[in-house]
mmCIF file of C-alpha atoms in Angstrom:
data_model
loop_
_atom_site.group_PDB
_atom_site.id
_atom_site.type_symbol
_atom_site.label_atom_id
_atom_site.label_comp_id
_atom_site.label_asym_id
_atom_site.label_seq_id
_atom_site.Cartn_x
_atom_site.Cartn_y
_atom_site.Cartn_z
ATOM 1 C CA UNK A 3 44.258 60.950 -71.676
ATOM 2 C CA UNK A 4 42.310 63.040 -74.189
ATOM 3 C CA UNK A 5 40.348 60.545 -75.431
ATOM 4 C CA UNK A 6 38.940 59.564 -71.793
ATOM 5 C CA UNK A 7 35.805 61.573 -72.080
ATOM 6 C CA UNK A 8 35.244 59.992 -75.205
ATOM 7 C CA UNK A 9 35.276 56.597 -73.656
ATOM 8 C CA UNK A 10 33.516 57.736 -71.021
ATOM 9 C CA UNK A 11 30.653 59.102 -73.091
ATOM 10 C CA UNK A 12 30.587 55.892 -75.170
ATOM 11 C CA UNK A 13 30.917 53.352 -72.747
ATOM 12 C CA UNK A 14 27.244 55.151 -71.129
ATOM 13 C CA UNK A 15 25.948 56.494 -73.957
ATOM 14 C CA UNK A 16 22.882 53.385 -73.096
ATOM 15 C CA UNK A 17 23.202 53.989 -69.200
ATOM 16 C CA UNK A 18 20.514 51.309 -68.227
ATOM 17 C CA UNK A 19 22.134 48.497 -70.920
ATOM 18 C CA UNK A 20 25.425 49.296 -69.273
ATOM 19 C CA UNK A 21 24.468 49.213 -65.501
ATOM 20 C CA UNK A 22 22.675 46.228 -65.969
ATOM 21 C CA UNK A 23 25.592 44.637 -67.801
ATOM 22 C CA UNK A 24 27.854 45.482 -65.591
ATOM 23 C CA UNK A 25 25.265 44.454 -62.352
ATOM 24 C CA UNK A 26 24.865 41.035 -64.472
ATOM 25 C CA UNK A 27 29.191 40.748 -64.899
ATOM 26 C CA UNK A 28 29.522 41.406 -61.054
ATOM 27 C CA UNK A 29 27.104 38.805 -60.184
ATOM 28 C CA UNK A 30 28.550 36.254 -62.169
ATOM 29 C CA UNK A 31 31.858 37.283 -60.654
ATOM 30 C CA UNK A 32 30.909 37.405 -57.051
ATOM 31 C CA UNK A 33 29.674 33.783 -58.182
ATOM 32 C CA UNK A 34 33.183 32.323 -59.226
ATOM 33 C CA UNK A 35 35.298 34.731 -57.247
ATOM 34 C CA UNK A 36 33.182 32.783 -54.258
ATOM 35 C CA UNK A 37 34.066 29.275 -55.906
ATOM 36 C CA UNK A 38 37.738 30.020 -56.319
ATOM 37 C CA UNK A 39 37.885 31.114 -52.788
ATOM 38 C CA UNK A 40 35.957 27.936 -51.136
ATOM 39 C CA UNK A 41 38.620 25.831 -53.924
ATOM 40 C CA UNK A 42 41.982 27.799 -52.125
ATOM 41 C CA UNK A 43 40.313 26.624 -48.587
ATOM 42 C CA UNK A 44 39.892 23.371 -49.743
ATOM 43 C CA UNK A 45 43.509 23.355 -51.118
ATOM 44 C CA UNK A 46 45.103 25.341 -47.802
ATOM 45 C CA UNK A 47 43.372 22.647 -45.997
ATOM 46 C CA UNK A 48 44.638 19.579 -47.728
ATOM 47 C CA UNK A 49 48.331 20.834 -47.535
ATOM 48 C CA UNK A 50 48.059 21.587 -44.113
ATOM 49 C CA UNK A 51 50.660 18.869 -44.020
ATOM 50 C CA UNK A 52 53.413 19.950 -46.556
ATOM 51 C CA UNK A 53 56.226 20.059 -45.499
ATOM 52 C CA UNK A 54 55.848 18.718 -42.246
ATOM 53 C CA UNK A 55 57.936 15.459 -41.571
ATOM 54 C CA UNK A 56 54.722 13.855 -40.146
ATOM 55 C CA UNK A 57 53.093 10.485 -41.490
ATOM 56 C CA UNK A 58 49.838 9.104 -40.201
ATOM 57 C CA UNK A 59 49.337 5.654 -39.211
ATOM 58 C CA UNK A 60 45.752 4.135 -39.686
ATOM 59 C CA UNK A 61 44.359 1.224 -40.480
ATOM 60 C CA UNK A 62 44.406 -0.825 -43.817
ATOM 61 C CA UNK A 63 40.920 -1.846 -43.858
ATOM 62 C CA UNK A 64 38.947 1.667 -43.562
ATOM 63 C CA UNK A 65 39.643 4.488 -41.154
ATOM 64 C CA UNK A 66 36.856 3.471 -38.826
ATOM 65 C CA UNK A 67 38.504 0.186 -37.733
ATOM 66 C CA UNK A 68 40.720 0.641 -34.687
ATOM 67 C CA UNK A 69 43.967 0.336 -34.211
ATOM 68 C CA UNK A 70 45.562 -1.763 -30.554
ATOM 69 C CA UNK A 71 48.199 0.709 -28.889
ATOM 70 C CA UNK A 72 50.650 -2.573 -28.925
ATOM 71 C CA UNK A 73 51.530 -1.399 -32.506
ATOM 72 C CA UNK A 74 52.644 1.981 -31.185
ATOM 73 C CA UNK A 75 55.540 0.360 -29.087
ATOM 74 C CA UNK A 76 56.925 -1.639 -32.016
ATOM 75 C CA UNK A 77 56.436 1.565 -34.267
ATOM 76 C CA UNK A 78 58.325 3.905 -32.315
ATOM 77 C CA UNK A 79 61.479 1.482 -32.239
ATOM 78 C CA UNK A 80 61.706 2.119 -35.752
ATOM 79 C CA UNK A 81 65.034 4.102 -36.521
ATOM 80 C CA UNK A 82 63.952 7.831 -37.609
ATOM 81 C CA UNK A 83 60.740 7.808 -36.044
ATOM 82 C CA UNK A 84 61.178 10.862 -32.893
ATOM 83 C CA UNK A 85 58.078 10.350 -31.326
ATOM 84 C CA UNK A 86 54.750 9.290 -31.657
ATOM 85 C CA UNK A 87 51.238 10.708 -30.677
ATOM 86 C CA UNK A 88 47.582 8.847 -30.906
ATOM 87 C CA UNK A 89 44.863 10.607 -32.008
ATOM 88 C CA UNK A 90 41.091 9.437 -32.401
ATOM 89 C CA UNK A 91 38.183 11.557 -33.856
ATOM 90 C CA UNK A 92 35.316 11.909 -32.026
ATOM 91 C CA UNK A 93 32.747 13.418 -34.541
ATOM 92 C CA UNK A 94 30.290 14.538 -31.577
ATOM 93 C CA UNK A 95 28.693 18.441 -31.408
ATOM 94 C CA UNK A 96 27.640 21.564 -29.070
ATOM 95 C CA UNK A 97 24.484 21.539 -28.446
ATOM 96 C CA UNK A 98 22.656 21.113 -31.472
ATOM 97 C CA UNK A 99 23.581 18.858 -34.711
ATOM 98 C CA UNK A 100 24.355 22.362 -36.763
ATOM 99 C CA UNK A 101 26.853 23.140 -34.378
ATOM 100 C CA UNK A 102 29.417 20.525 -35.847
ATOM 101 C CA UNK A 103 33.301 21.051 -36.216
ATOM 102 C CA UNK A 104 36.122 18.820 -35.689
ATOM 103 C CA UNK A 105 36.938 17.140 -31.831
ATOM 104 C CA UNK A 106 39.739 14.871 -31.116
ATOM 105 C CA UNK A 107 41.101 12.833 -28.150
ATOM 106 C CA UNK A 108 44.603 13.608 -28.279
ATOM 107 C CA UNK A 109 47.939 12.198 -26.221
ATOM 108 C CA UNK A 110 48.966 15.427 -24.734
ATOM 109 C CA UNK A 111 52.142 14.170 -23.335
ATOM 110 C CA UNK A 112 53.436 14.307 -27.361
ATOM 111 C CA UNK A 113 51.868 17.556 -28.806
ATOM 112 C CA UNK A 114 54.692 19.912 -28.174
ATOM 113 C CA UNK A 115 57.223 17.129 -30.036
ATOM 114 C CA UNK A 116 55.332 15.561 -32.812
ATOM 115 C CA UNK A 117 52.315 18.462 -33.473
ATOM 116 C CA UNK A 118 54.703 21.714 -32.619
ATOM 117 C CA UNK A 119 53.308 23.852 -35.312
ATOM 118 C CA UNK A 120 50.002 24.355 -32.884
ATOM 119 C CA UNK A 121 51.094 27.342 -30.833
ATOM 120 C CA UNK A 122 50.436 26.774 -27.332
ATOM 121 C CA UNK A 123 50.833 29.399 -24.403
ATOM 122 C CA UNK A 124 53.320 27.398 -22.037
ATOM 123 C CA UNK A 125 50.624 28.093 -19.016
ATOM 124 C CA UNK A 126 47.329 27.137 -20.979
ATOM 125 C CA UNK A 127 49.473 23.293 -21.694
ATOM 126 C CA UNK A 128 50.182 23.310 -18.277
ATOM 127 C CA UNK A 129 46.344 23.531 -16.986
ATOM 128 C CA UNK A 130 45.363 21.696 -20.129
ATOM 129 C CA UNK A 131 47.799 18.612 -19.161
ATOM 130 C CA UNK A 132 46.865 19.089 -15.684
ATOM 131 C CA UNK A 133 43.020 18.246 -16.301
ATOM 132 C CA UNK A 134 41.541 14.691 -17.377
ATOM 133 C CA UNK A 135 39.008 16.832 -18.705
ATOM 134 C CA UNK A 136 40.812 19.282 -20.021
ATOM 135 C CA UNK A 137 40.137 21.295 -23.539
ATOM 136 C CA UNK A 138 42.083 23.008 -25.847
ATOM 137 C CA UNK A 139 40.233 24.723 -28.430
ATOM 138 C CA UNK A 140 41.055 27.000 -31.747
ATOM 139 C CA UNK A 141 40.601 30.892 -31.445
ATOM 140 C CA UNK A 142 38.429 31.150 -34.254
ATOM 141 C CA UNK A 143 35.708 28.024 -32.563
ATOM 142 C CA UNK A 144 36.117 30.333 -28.773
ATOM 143 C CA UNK A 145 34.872 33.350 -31.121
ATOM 144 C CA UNK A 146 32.324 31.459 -33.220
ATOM 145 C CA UNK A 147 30.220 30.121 -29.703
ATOM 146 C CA UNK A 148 31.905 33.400 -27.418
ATOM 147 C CA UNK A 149 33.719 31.124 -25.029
ATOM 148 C CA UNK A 150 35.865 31.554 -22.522
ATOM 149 C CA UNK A 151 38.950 29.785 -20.919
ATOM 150 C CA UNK A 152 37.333 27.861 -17.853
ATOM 151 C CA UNK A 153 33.848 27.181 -19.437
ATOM 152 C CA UNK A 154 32.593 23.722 -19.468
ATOM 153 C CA UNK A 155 30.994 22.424 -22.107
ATOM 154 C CA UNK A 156 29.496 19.037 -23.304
ATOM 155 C CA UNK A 157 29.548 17.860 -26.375
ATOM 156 C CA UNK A 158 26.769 15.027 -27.672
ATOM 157 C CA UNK A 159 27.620 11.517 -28.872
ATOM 158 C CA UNK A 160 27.112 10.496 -32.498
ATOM 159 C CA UNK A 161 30.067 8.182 -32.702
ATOM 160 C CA UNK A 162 30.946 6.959 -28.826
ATOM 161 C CA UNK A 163 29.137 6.075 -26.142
ATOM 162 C CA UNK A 164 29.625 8.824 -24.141
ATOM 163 C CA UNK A 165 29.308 12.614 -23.947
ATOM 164 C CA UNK A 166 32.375 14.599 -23.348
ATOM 165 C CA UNK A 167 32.101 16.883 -20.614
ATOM 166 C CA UNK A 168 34.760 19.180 -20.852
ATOM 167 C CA UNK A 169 36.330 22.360 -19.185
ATOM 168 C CA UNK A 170 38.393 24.935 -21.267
ATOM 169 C CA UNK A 171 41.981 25.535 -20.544
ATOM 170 C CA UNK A 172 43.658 27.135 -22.970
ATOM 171 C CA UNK A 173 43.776 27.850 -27.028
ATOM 172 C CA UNK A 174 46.278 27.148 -29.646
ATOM 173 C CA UNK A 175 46.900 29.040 -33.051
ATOM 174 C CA UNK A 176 47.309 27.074 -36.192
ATOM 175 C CA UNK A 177 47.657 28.388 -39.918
ATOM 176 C CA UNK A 178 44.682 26.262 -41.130
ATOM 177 C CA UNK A 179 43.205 24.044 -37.961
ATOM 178 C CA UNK A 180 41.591 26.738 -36.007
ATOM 179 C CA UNK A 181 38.120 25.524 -35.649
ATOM 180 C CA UNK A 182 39.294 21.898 -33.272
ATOM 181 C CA UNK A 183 38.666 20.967 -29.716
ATOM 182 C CA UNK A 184 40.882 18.547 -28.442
ATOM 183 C CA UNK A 185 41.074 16.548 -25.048
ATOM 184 C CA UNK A 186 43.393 14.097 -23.583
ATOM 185 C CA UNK A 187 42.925 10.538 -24.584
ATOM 186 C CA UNK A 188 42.976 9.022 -21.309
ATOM 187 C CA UNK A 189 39.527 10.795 -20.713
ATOM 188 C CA UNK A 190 38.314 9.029 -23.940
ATOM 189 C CA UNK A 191 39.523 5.484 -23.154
ATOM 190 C CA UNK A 192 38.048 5.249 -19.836
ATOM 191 C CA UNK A 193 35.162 6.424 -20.545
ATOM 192 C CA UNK A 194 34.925 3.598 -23.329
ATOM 193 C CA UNK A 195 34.019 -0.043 -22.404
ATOM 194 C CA UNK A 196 36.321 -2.500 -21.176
ATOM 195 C CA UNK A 197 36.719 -4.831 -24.264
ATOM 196 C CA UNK A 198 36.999 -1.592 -26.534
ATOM 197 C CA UNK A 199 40.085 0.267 -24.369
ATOM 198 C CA UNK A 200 43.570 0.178 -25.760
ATOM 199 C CA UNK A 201 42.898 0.880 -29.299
ATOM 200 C CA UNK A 202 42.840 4.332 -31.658
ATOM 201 C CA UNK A 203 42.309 5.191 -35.041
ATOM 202 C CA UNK A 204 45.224 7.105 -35.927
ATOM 203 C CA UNK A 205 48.658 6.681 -34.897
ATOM 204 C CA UNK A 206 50.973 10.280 -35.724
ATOM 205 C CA UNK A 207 54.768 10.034 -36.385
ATOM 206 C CA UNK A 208 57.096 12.773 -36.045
ATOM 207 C CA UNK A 209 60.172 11.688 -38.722
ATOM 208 C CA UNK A 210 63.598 12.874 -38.133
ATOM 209 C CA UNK A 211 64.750 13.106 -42.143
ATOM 210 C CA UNK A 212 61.929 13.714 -44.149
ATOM 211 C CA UNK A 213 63.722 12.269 -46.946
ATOM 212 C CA UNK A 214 62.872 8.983 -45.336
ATOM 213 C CA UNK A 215 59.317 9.066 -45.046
ATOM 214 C CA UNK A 216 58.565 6.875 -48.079
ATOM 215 C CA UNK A 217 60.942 3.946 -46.556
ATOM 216 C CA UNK A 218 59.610 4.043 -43.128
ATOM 217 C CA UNK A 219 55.939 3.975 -44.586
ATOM 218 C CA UNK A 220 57.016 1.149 -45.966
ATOM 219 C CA UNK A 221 58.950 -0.472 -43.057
ATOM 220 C CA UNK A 222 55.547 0.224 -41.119
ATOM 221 C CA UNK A 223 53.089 -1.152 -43.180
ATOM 222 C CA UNK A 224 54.900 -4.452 -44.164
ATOM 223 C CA UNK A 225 55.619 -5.216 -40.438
ATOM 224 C CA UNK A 226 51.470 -5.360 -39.673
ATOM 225 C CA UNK A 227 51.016 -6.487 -43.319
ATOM 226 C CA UNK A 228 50.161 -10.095 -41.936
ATOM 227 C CA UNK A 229 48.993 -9.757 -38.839
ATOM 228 C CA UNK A 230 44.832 -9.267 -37.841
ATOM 229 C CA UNK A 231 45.107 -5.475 -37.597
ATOM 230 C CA UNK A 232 47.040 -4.408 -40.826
ATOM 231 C CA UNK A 233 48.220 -0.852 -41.279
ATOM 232 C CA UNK A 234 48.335 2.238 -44.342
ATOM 233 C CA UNK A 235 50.484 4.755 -43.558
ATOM 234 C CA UNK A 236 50.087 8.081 -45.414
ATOM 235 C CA UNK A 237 52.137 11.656 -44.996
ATOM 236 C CA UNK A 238 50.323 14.249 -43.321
ATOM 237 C CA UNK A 239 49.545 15.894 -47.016
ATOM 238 C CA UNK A 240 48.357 12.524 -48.444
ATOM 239 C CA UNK A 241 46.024 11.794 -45.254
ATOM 240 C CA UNK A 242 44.575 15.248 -45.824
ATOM 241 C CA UNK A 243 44.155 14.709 -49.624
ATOM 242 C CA UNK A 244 42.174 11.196 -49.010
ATOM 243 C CA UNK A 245 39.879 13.029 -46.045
ATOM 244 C CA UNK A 246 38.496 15.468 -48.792
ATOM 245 C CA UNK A 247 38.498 13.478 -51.180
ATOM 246 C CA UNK A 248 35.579 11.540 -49.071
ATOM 247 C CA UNK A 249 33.577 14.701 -50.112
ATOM 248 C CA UNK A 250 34.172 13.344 -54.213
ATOM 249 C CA UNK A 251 36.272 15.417 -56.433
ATOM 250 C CA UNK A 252 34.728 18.582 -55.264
ATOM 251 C CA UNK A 253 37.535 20.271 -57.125
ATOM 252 C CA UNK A 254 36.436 19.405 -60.573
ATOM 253 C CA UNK A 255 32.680 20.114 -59.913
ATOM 254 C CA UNK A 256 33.433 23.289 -58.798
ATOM 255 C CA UNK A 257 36.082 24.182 -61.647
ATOM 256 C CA UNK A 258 33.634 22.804 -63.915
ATOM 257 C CA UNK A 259 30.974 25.408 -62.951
ATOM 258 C CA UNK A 260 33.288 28.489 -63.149
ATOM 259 C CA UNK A 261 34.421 27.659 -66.468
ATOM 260 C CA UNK A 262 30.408 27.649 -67.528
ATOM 261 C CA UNK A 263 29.796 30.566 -65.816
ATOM 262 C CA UNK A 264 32.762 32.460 -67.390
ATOM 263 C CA UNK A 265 31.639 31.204 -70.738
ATOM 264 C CA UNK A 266 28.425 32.703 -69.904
ATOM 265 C CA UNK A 267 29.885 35.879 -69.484
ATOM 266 C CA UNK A 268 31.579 35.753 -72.905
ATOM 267 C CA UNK A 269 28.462 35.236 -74.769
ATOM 268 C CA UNK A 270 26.905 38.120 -72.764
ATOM 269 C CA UNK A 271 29.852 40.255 -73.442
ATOM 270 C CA UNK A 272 29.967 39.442 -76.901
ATOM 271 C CA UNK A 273 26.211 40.022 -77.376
ATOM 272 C CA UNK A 274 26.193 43.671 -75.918
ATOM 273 C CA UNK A 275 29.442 44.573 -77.209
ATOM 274 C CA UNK A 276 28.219 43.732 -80.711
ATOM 275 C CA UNK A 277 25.097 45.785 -80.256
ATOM 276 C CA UNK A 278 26.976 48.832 -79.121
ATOM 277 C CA UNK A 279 29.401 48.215 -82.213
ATOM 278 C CA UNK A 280 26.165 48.509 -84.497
ATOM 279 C CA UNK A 281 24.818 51.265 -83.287
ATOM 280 C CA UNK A 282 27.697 53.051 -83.740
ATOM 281 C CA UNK A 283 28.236 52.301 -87.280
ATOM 282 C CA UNK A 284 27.638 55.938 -88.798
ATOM 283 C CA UNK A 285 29.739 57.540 -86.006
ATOM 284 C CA UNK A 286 32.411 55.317 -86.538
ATOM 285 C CA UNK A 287 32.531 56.391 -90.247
ATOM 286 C CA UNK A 288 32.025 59.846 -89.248
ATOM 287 C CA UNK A 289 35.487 59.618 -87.275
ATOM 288 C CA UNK A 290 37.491 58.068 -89.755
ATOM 289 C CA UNK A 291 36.078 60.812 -92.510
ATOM 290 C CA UNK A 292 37.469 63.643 -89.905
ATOM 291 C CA UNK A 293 40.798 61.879 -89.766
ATOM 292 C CA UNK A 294 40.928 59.190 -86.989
ATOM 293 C CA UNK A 295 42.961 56.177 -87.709
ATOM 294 C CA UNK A 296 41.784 52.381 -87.817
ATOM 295 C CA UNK A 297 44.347 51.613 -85.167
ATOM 296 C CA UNK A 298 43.049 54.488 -82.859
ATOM 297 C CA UNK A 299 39.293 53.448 -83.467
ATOM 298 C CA UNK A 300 40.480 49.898 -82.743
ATOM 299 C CA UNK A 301 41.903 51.038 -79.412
ATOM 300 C CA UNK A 302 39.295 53.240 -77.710
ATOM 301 C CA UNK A 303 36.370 50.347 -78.205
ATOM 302 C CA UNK A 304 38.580 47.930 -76.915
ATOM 303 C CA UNK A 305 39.240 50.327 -74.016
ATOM 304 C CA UNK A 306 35.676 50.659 -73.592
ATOM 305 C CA UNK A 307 34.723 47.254 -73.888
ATOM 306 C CA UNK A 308 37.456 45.972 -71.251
ATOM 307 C CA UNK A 309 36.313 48.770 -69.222
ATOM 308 C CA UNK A 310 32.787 47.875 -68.696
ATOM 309 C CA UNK A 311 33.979 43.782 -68.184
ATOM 310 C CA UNK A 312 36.839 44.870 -65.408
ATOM 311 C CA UNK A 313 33.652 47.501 -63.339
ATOM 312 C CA UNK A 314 31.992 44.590 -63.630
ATOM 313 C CA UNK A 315 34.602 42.414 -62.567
ATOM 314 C CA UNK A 316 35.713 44.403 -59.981
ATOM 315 C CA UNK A 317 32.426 44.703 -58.396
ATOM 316 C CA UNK A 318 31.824 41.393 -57.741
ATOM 317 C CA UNK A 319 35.183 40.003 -56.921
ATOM 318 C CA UNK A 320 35.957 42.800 -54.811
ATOM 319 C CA UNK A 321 32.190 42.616 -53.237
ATOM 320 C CA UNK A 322 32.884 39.125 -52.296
ATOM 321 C CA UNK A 323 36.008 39.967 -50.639
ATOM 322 C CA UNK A 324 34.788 42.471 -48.481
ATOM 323 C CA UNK A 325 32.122 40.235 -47.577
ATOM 324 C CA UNK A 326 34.073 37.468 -46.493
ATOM 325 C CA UNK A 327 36.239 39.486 -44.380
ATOM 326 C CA UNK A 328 32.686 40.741 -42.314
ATOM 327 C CA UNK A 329 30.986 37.423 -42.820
ATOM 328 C CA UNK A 330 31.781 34.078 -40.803
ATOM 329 C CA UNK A 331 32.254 31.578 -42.948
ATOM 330 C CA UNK A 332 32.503 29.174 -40.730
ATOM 331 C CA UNK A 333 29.653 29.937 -38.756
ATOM 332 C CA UNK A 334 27.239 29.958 -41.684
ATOM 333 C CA UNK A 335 28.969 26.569 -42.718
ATOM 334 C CA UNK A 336 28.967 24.766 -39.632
ATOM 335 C CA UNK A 337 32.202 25.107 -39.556
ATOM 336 C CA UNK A 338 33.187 22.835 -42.495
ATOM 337 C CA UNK A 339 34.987 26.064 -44.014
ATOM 338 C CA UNK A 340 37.798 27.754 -42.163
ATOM 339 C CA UNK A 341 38.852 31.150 -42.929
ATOM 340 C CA UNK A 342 37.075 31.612 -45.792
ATOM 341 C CA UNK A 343 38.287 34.783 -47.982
ATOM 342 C CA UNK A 344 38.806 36.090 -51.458
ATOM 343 C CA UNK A 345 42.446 36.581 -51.104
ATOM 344 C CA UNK A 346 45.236 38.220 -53.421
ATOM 345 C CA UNK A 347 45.551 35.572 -55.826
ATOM 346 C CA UNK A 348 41.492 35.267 -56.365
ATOM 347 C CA UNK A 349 41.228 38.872 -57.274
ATOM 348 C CA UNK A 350 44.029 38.433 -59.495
ATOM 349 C CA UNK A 351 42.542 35.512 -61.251
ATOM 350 C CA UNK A 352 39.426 37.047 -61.449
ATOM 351 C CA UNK A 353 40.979 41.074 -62.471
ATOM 352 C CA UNK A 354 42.404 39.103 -65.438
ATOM 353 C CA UNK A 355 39.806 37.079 -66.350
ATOM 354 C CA UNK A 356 37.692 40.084 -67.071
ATOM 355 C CA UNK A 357 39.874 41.644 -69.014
ATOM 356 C CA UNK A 358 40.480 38.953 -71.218
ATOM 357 C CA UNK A 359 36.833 38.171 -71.578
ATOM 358 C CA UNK A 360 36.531 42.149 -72.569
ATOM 359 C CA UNK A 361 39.156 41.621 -75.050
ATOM 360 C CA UNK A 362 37.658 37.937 -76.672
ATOM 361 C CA UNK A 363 34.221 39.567 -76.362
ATOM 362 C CA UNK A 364 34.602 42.897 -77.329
ATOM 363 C CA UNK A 365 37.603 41.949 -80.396
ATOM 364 C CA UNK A 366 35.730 40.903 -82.911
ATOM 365 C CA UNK A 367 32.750 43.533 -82.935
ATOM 366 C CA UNK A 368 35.245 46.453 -82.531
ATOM 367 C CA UNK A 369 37.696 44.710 -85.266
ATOM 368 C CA UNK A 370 34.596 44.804 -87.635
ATOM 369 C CA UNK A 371 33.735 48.114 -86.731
ATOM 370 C CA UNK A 372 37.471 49.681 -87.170
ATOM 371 C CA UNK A 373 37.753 48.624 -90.527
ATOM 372 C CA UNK A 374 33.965 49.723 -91.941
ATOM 373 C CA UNK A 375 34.788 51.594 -95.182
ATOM 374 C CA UNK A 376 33.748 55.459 -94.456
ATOM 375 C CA UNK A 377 31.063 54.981 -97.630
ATOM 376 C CA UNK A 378 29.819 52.261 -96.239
ATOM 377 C CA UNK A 379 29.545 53.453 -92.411
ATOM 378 C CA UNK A 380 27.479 56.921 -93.483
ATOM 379 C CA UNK A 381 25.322 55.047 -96.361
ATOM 380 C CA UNK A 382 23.800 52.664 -93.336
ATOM 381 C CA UNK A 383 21.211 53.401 -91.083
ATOM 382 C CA UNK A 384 21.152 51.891 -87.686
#
């Protein structure tokens, strides 16, 4: 604790190099802290699924071809499937193009069995399941456009020929869909034409033993295998995981860029660190002639040089977590990402990363400097 003014004194003894290192570290920081967070979304959202003893039925050709309801019936005789749900996407928007987030025509008959982890209030199903043109809508979407339970709305075609005119009945809460509108599917097949009724994209099977899952996949797929509308079956996780990775492996582009940026930071670390060290050359010697020890000379830079990487640190991964918890996300994204934030485990990642880029950046210069010979510190001139 005695030394703390000395590290204080040192680590500003150039206030405006200092300020704008650390201003330059929290940037950076903000920068990956912000990457790390969209990477846990991306990750939250493709596991939505684990866990859940749900597959997903599509076709084998692409997920655009349709599926005829005729292989529902023959699906759910299948021992260990519990129920079974269709479910098409829509793709269509409020209002305006920008306003874009995920709509589905849904069987409501079989969301309480096969999709129970979307909390429902028992009287919002009721009206929702009472109405053709009924919606049920995530919390976070009624925020993002300030609706209200009995508003209608209309969304605009992109995909079907028709524009859904809905009314609101209720919400649901979900740990990671909370940006969906969904209405009942009889709505969407009449409203489709005659020689395009009876089919869906997506069939969604609620499995009794999760341990078989992989057989009934199986089971599933080789009893369409030869017929004219062929089936891939997927879990929940796996459908998830092949919906992203639509996007291309967003994962490694963004990994790759934090891992520049960090190296960036090193070399700027290293740079200013060594600098300081220099300058410092005659005090240094000056300390060790009064009687302070290579290990203790060793330890306060250090200290001083982790110091000024964690302010920096801390700045911007901290900034970006406040920001994200004031900020929509999903507004400013068009909804594409859902509960955005720099959580615990960011900040952690990040808190530790600057230390250990204080400690590679700042080792060297302050290892050098620790063990100047006393002659040789006073006889320079820096």
């Amino acid at each position: 604790m005695r030394f703390l003014k000395l590290i204080r004194r040192n680590l500003f003894r150039n206030k405006l190099r200092a300020i704008l290192t650390m201003m330059l570290l929290a940037v950076i920081f903000f920068f990956v802290a912000t990457l790390l967070a969209i990477l846990d979304n991306f990750e939250s959202f493709s596991n939505a699924g684990e866990g859940a003893n749900r597959l997903v039925v599509q076709s084998a050709i692409s997920l655009g071809t349709q599926l005829p309801y005729a292989h529902e019936q023959k699906i759910r005789q299948i021992p260990g499937v519990v129920d079974s749900a269709k479910m098409q996407w829509i793709g269509a928007y409020y209002k305006e193009k920008s306003n874009f987030f995920a709509n589905f025509a849904i069987d409501v008959e079989k969301m309480p069995t096969v999709f129970d982890d979307y909390k429902i209030k028992p009287a919002d199903f009721a009206a929702f399941k009472a109405d053709r043109r009924g919606a049920l809508v995530g919390e976070d979407l009624m925020k993002r456009f300030g609706w209200k339970v009995g508003d209608r709305i209309t969304l605009k075609r992109q995909i079907w020929p028709f524009d859904p005119e809905l009314t609101i009945r209720g919400t649901y809460v979900h740990p990671v869909q909370t940006t969906s509108v969904f209405f009942p599917m009889e709505y969407f097949d009449q409203s489709q034409p005659v020689e395009s009724r009876n089919e869906v994209g997506t069939f969604w099977l609620k499995i009794k033993d999760p341990k078989q899952m992989a057989a009934i996949s199986q089971q599933i797929d080789a009893m369409f295998k030869n017929s004219d509308y062929p089936t891939e079956t997927f879990t929940e996780k796996e459908f998830q995981q092949n919906f992203m990775s639509m996007m291309g492996n967003v994962k490694l582009l963004f990994t790759a860029v934090s891992t520049c940026a960090i190296f960036m930071v090193v070399l700027l670390a290293a740079i200013t660190m060594s600098m300081s060290a220099r300058e410092r050359v005659t005090e240094i010697a000056v300390l060790k002639a009064i009687g302070f020890e290579q290990r203790l000379i060793l330890t306060l830079m250090l200290t001083e040089f982790v110091l000024l990487t964690a302010i920096g640190g801390a700045i911007g991964s901290y900034g970006a977590h406040f920001l994200f918890t004031f900020v929509d996300a999903g507004k400013m994204t068009q909804g594409f990402l859902q509960n955005l934030g720099v959580h615990a485990k960011t900040l952690t990642v990040c808190m530790a990363t600057a230390i250990g880029v204080g400690l590679i950046a700042g080792g060297l210069p302050a290892l050098r400097a620790s063990n100047l010979r006393v002659v040789d510190g006073l006889r320079r001139v820096v």
